[in-house]
Amino acid sequence: MLLAMSSFMPSNMISLARAIQMRPVIPELSPVDAETSMWMRDAWKNKKLPQIKKLEDYYKYFPYRYGQAIWAYIGGRWGDEMIGRIWKMLARTNDYESVLQGVLGLPMKKLSEDWQKANEQAYAPFVPLTETPDKCARLLFKGTEEDVYNVSPVLSPDGKYVAFLSSRDLFSVDLYLADAKTGEVKKKLTSTALDPHFESIEFIQSAGSWDPTGERFVLGTVSKGKPNLTIFNIPKGKVEREIHLPQLGEILAPSWSPDGQEIAFSGLVGGVTDIYIYNLKDDTLKQMTNDSFGDLHPVWSPDGRKIAFVTERFSGNLKWLDPGHYELAILDVASGEVTRILAFPTGKNINPQWSKDGQDLYFLSDYTGKTDLYRINLQDGKIYQITNLFTGVGGITPLSPAISYAPLSNQLAMSVYENGYFSIYLIDNANQLIGQSTIAQLGERPVALLPPREQPEGALLGLLRNPLYGLPKDTDFPIAGYHPKLTLDYLAQPTVAVGVDRYGTYAGGGIAAFWSDMLGYHTLVTMAQTNTNLIDSYALIGYQNSQNRLNWGAVIQRVPYIYGSYGAYYDTINDYPVYVEEEMLYRQINYQVEGFANYPINTFMRLEFNAGFNLIDFNNHLYRYIYDAYTYQLIDYYNLSMPASPSIKYGYASAALVYDSSLFGACSPIIGQSYLLQVEPAFGNLNFVTVMADYRRYFMPVKPFTLAFRVLHYGRYGSGGEDPRLWPLFIGYETLVRGYAYESFDYNEFDTNNPKAFDFNRLLGSRMLVANVELRFPLFKVLGIGKGFYGIWPLEFLAFYDVGTAWYSNEKPTWFGGSKKPVSSTGVGLRTNLFGVLVLGFDYVYPFDRPIKGWHWQFTITPGF
């Protein structure tokens, strides 16, 4: 049912519905949620609550927050049972607006207005009872539309520097080093978008740690699919050491011991997190906890004898599948004994940080319904509130590390959610870090309760609070092997077309179907297209196995390529004048059987192998129409089969090395590099070797300007590489050297009596070499129209220079000491992305080697190289 509805329901509601179907007991379903409440409070305060229909833009409105808020409003106003009625109605129709209006009795506009008013009524009373982060801390890094994430700050022991994770370069979340006093960024320590070495830096749920000297920094990373402890040498700004721990799944939140000899961290194995300690001197790994409860955020005490961490072991019940809530605990390193820290009895208590003397723990809690910073004295258990923010302290997820304490400078850094983004603030006021002994009272209505409910009640909450609901009676279940079965995933919209003209009636159509098994290990695609001329039918069947790292498959297809020529002339038949039109159709029909395999080496690099057999058949037809020269009435018609080249049969095998770290913008790549090296020998009726080398590099010297470079060589080598039955290579395509397209030439450019005539053979050969340089930038962004990287619309301006040459084996380009001249062009243009469907481009180009043609427009429907 969900797949059927997903084509017309707003993605925010679909995402929540997917969660409903797949996870029957999860916090996202509850109308009590501190994280979602924070997002909605912030959106209301900054006047960013959208109309419900605008939630279809899931890039702008995160589905699991806004979708949850909408369903909570519907359930709270009309009853949770109403949600079930809505989904039943949606199973019968494809108009969600009509369903909501029919079931709820309100048009969409009114529903949106009521939801927005409910948010105002719920959250406006909290404004005078809370404060903004600038009242208690100093801003270091402000989140913006172009720098959404500034999270996981980690202060050096002396408080001079802060390492943090940020999306400030637009293309990825990376680790940065900055001056904690001025906020000046000193170094970028990782580049996950461009460096294949770091496949992940675990930015969603982790942070790093400084060594006691403040000269080294450790971070949990993933490289080649395996977790590592990566140690950076900060003065040198490079990786000093990597510790590979392949026996683990992930390494989260590492913490350096005070003596610099050990690193504690939370390790994930088999879906379970435990506390581990790695000894840097002995290169040994010791597991400190070993159970099925979650253990997170370890941090060493100043004396190195204890580790504070977060756990659910004290309130969770695995038998009832009740995860409990996260609490603070202390692990005695010598004995392994775990002691419970009695902080707040409900909500989360996470991200502990030791005070300088080891007598207190700073931590985060959402006990009041929003996440704030607190301090607990370990001697008397008294809790002090340090922040009372309208939004809250936090990271990307509710369990992301968000605070760091510098013991030598008595400073604390924290990430805060505000105005839809994450900013980093620094508390350097000693009195502020003492906190208030009384916890702020925020009224009778729970802060985490989503409107319109005034109290946490309702059928859904009752079910969620009952951990026994939904548990099966049996605890032993049969285990059976997985036997994949292909089922239909997607059926493309069938197409049918009918046309009539003076030559007759024509019909055609096509269809495509995509199949897979439940785990996506096996994929099958079938396509077919035909028309009145069955000879022009297209068919394909392909299979891919993705069960292992080596993906392999096969494809069988029949592909007709059709091109033609047209001519008209006057003639006589039996001395009677006639007008003759001739249309010549050339068909090249490819029958192909191919097997392929792809092996990814890392995130950016892979090996590709292909082997197959090709049969290329040729078919030529002449259609001749004879008209009366005076009345232009059709006198006669001939459909003649004309001589064609003999078929070509050959096998082939290819190997390629592919590297691609480029990041694609809306219209073209904007940073990174890519290259392809491919060799493909062919054998049979024709014997030749195809060689391809394609290198592309994208620089961004000044944001948002990109300098793009490409060098491309493609050639057929060997005795069969220049067989006349093979199309010659042509460098005049819009994607190669602009300004020399087939359709742009006039007959007068080939007049040999004209000294400015163009030799078309300069564009043809069996080998080619092309180079391109392009300056591209988002036009509206540079003009300051709109926000984001592209402004109000993804429109890219470009200036380019293209040069290329093509030659046969008996020729040599001037670049290599021969006589065949290259061609070149320059110009400017625009590209735009039309709703993610295609990239449309217009180039105003000047071909240097076509003086008759000069400046002219050129149209493209492909992204930039």
PDB file of N, CA and C in Angstrom, residues 83 100 102 118 172 175 188 191 234 257 286-287 397 404 415 506 619 663 667 670 679 716-717 730 744 778 802:
ATOM      1  N   ILE A  83      -6.051   8.613  11.890  1.00  0.00           N
ATOM      2  CA  ILE A  83      -4.926   8.386  10.984  1.00  0.00           C
ATOM      3  C   ILE A  83      -5.131   7.102  10.198  1.00  0.00           C
ATOM      4  N   LEU A 100      -7.737  14.118   2.789  1.00  0.00           N
ATOM      5  CA  LEU A 100      -7.627  14.855   4.045  1.00  0.00           C
ATOM      6  C   LEU A 100      -8.836  15.758   4.259  1.00  0.00           C
ATOM      7  N   GLY A 102     -11.825  15.321   2.942  1.00  0.00           N
ATOM      8  CA  GLY A 102     -13.013  14.504   3.153  1.00  0.00           C
ATOM      9  C   GLY A 102     -13.080  13.897   4.535  1.00  0.00           C
ATOM     10  N   ALA A 118      -1.840  26.398  16.166  1.00  0.00           N
ATOM     11  CA  ALA A 118      -1.642  25.509  17.306  1.00  0.00           C
ATOM     12  C   ALA A 118      -0.192  25.542  17.781  1.00  0.00           C
ATOM     13  N   SER A 172      30.574  18.469   1.694  1.00  0.00           N
ATOM     14  CA  SER A 172      30.621  17.355   2.623  1.00  0.00           C
ATOM     15  C   SER A 172      30.808  17.908   4.028  1.00  0.00           C
ATOM     16  N   LEU A 175      36.275  17.680   9.046  1.00  0.00           N
ATOM     17  CA  LEU A 175      36.879  18.081  10.314  1.00  0.00           C
ATOM     18  C   LEU A 175      37.741  19.316  10.111  1.00  0.00           C
ATOM     19  N   LYS A 188      41.834  22.610   7.460  1.00  0.00           N
ATOM     20  CA  LYS A 188      40.834  21.594   7.152  1.00  0.00           C
ATOM     21  C   LYS A 188      41.554  20.255   7.185  1.00  0.00           C
ATOM     22  N   SER A 191      38.953  15.749   3.946  1.00  0.00           N
ATOM     23  CA  SER A 191      38.204  16.145   2.756  1.00  0.00           C
ATOM     24  C   SER A 191      37.507  14.913   2.230  1.00  0.00           C
ATOM     25  N   ILE A 234      48.506  17.690  14.720  1.00  0.00           N
ATOM     26  CA  ILE A 234      47.907  19.008  14.498  1.00  0.00           C
ATOM     27  C   ILE A 234      48.926  20.031  13.978  1.00  0.00           C
ATOM     28  N   SER A 257      43.203   9.134  27.016  1.00  0.00           N
ATOM     29  CA  SER A 257      43.463   9.067  28.452  1.00  0.00           C
ATOM     30  C   SER A 257      44.397  10.201  28.875  1.00  0.00           C
ATOM     31  N   LYS A 286      41.105  -3.908  24.460  1.00  0.00           N
ATOM     32  CA  LYS A 286      40.425  -4.553  25.573  1.00  0.00           C
ATOM     33  C   LYS A 286      38.967  -4.111  25.594  1.00  0.00           C
ATOM     34  N   GLN A 287      38.065  -5.086  25.677  1.00  0.00           N
ATOM     35  CA  GLN A 287      36.640  -4.790  25.757  1.00  0.00           C
ATOM     36  C   GLN A 287      36.248  -4.648  27.221  1.00  0.00           C
ATOM     37  N   THR A 397      21.589  14.341  15.571  1.00  0.00           N
ATOM     38  CA  THR A 397      20.587  13.429  16.126  1.00  0.00           C
ATOM     39  C   THR A 397      20.459  13.676  17.623  1.00  0.00           C
ATOM     40  N   SER A 404      31.862  20.040  24.790  1.00  0.00           N
ATOM     41  CA  SER A 404      33.246  19.692  25.100  1.00  0.00           C
ATOM     42  C   SER A 404      33.770  20.681  26.129  1.00  0.00           C
ATOM     43  N   SER A 415      27.206  22.886  20.626  1.00  0.00           N
ATOM     44  CA  SER A 415      26.481  23.147  19.382  1.00  0.00           C
ATOM     45  C   SER A 415      25.009  23.344  19.715  1.00  0.00           C
ATOM     46  N   TYR A 506       0.776   5.037 -39.134  1.00  0.00           N
ATOM     47  CA  TYR A 506       1.913   4.529 -38.379  1.00  0.00           C
ATOM     48  C   TYR A 506       1.492   4.358 -36.921  1.00  0.00           C
ATOM     49  N   ASN A 619      21.069  -2.504 -43.343  1.00  0.00           N
ATOM     50  CA  ASN A 619      19.879  -2.578 -44.183  1.00  0.00           C
ATOM     51  C   ASN A 619      19.596  -1.198 -44.751  1.00  0.00           C
ATOM     52  N   LEU A 663      32.169  16.120  -7.545  1.00  0.00           N
ATOM     53  CA  LEU A 663      30.852  16.405  -6.990  1.00  0.00           C
ATOM     54  C   LEU A 663      30.037  17.132  -8.038  1.00  0.00           C
ATOM     55  N   CYS A 667      23.998  21.408 -12.634  1.00  0.00           N
ATOM     56  CA  CYS A 667      24.159  21.400 -14.086  1.00  0.00           C
ATOM     57  C   CYS A 667      25.444  20.726 -14.550  1.00  0.00           C
ATOM     58  N   ILE A 670      31.388  20.417 -10.055  1.00  0.00           N
ATOM     59  CA  ILE A 670      31.877  21.708  -9.574  1.00  0.00           C
ATOM     60  C   ILE A 670      33.195  21.592  -8.812  1.00  0.00           C
ATOM     61  N   VAL A 679      40.772  -0.245 -22.125  1.00  0.00           N
ATOM     62  CA  VAL A 679      41.301  -0.944 -23.293  1.00  0.00           C
ATOM     63  C   VAL A 679      40.298  -2.022 -23.674  1.00  0.00           C
ATOM     64  N   ARG A 716      40.729   3.939 -32.297  1.00  0.00           N
ATOM     65  CA  ARG A 716      40.683   2.546 -32.725  1.00  0.00           C
ATOM     66  C   ARG A 716      42.026   2.232 -33.394  1.00  0.00           C
ATOM     67  N   TYR A 717      42.708   1.225 -32.866  1.00  0.00           N
ATOM     68  CA  TYR A 717      44.015   0.853 -33.378  1.00  0.00           C
ATOM     69  C   TYR A 717      43.961  -0.569 -33.911  1.00  0.00           C
ATOM     70  N   PHE A 730      33.954  11.560 -34.828  1.00  0.00           N
ATOM     71  CA  PHE A 730      33.617  12.937 -35.206  1.00  0.00           C
ATOM     72  C   PHE A 730      33.781  13.819 -33.974  1.00  0.00           C
ATOM     73  N   SER A 744      25.108  22.558 -38.347  1.00  0.00           N
ATOM     74  CA  SER A 744      25.451  23.981 -38.405  1.00  0.00           C
ATOM     75  C   SER A 744      26.137  24.389 -39.702  1.00  0.00           C
ATOM     76  N   PRO A 778      27.421  29.768 -10.703  1.00  0.00           N
ATOM     77  CA  PRO A 778      25.971  29.997 -10.581  1.00  0.00           C
ATOM     78  C   PRO A 778      25.668  31.481 -10.737  1.00  0.00           C
ATOM     79  N   ASP A 802      37.535  25.271 -26.473  1.00  0.00           N
ATOM     80  CA  ASP A 802      37.637  23.879 -26.888  1.00  0.00           C
ATOM     81  C   ASP A 802      38.651  23.767 -28.013  1.00  0.00           C
TER      82      ASP A 802
END
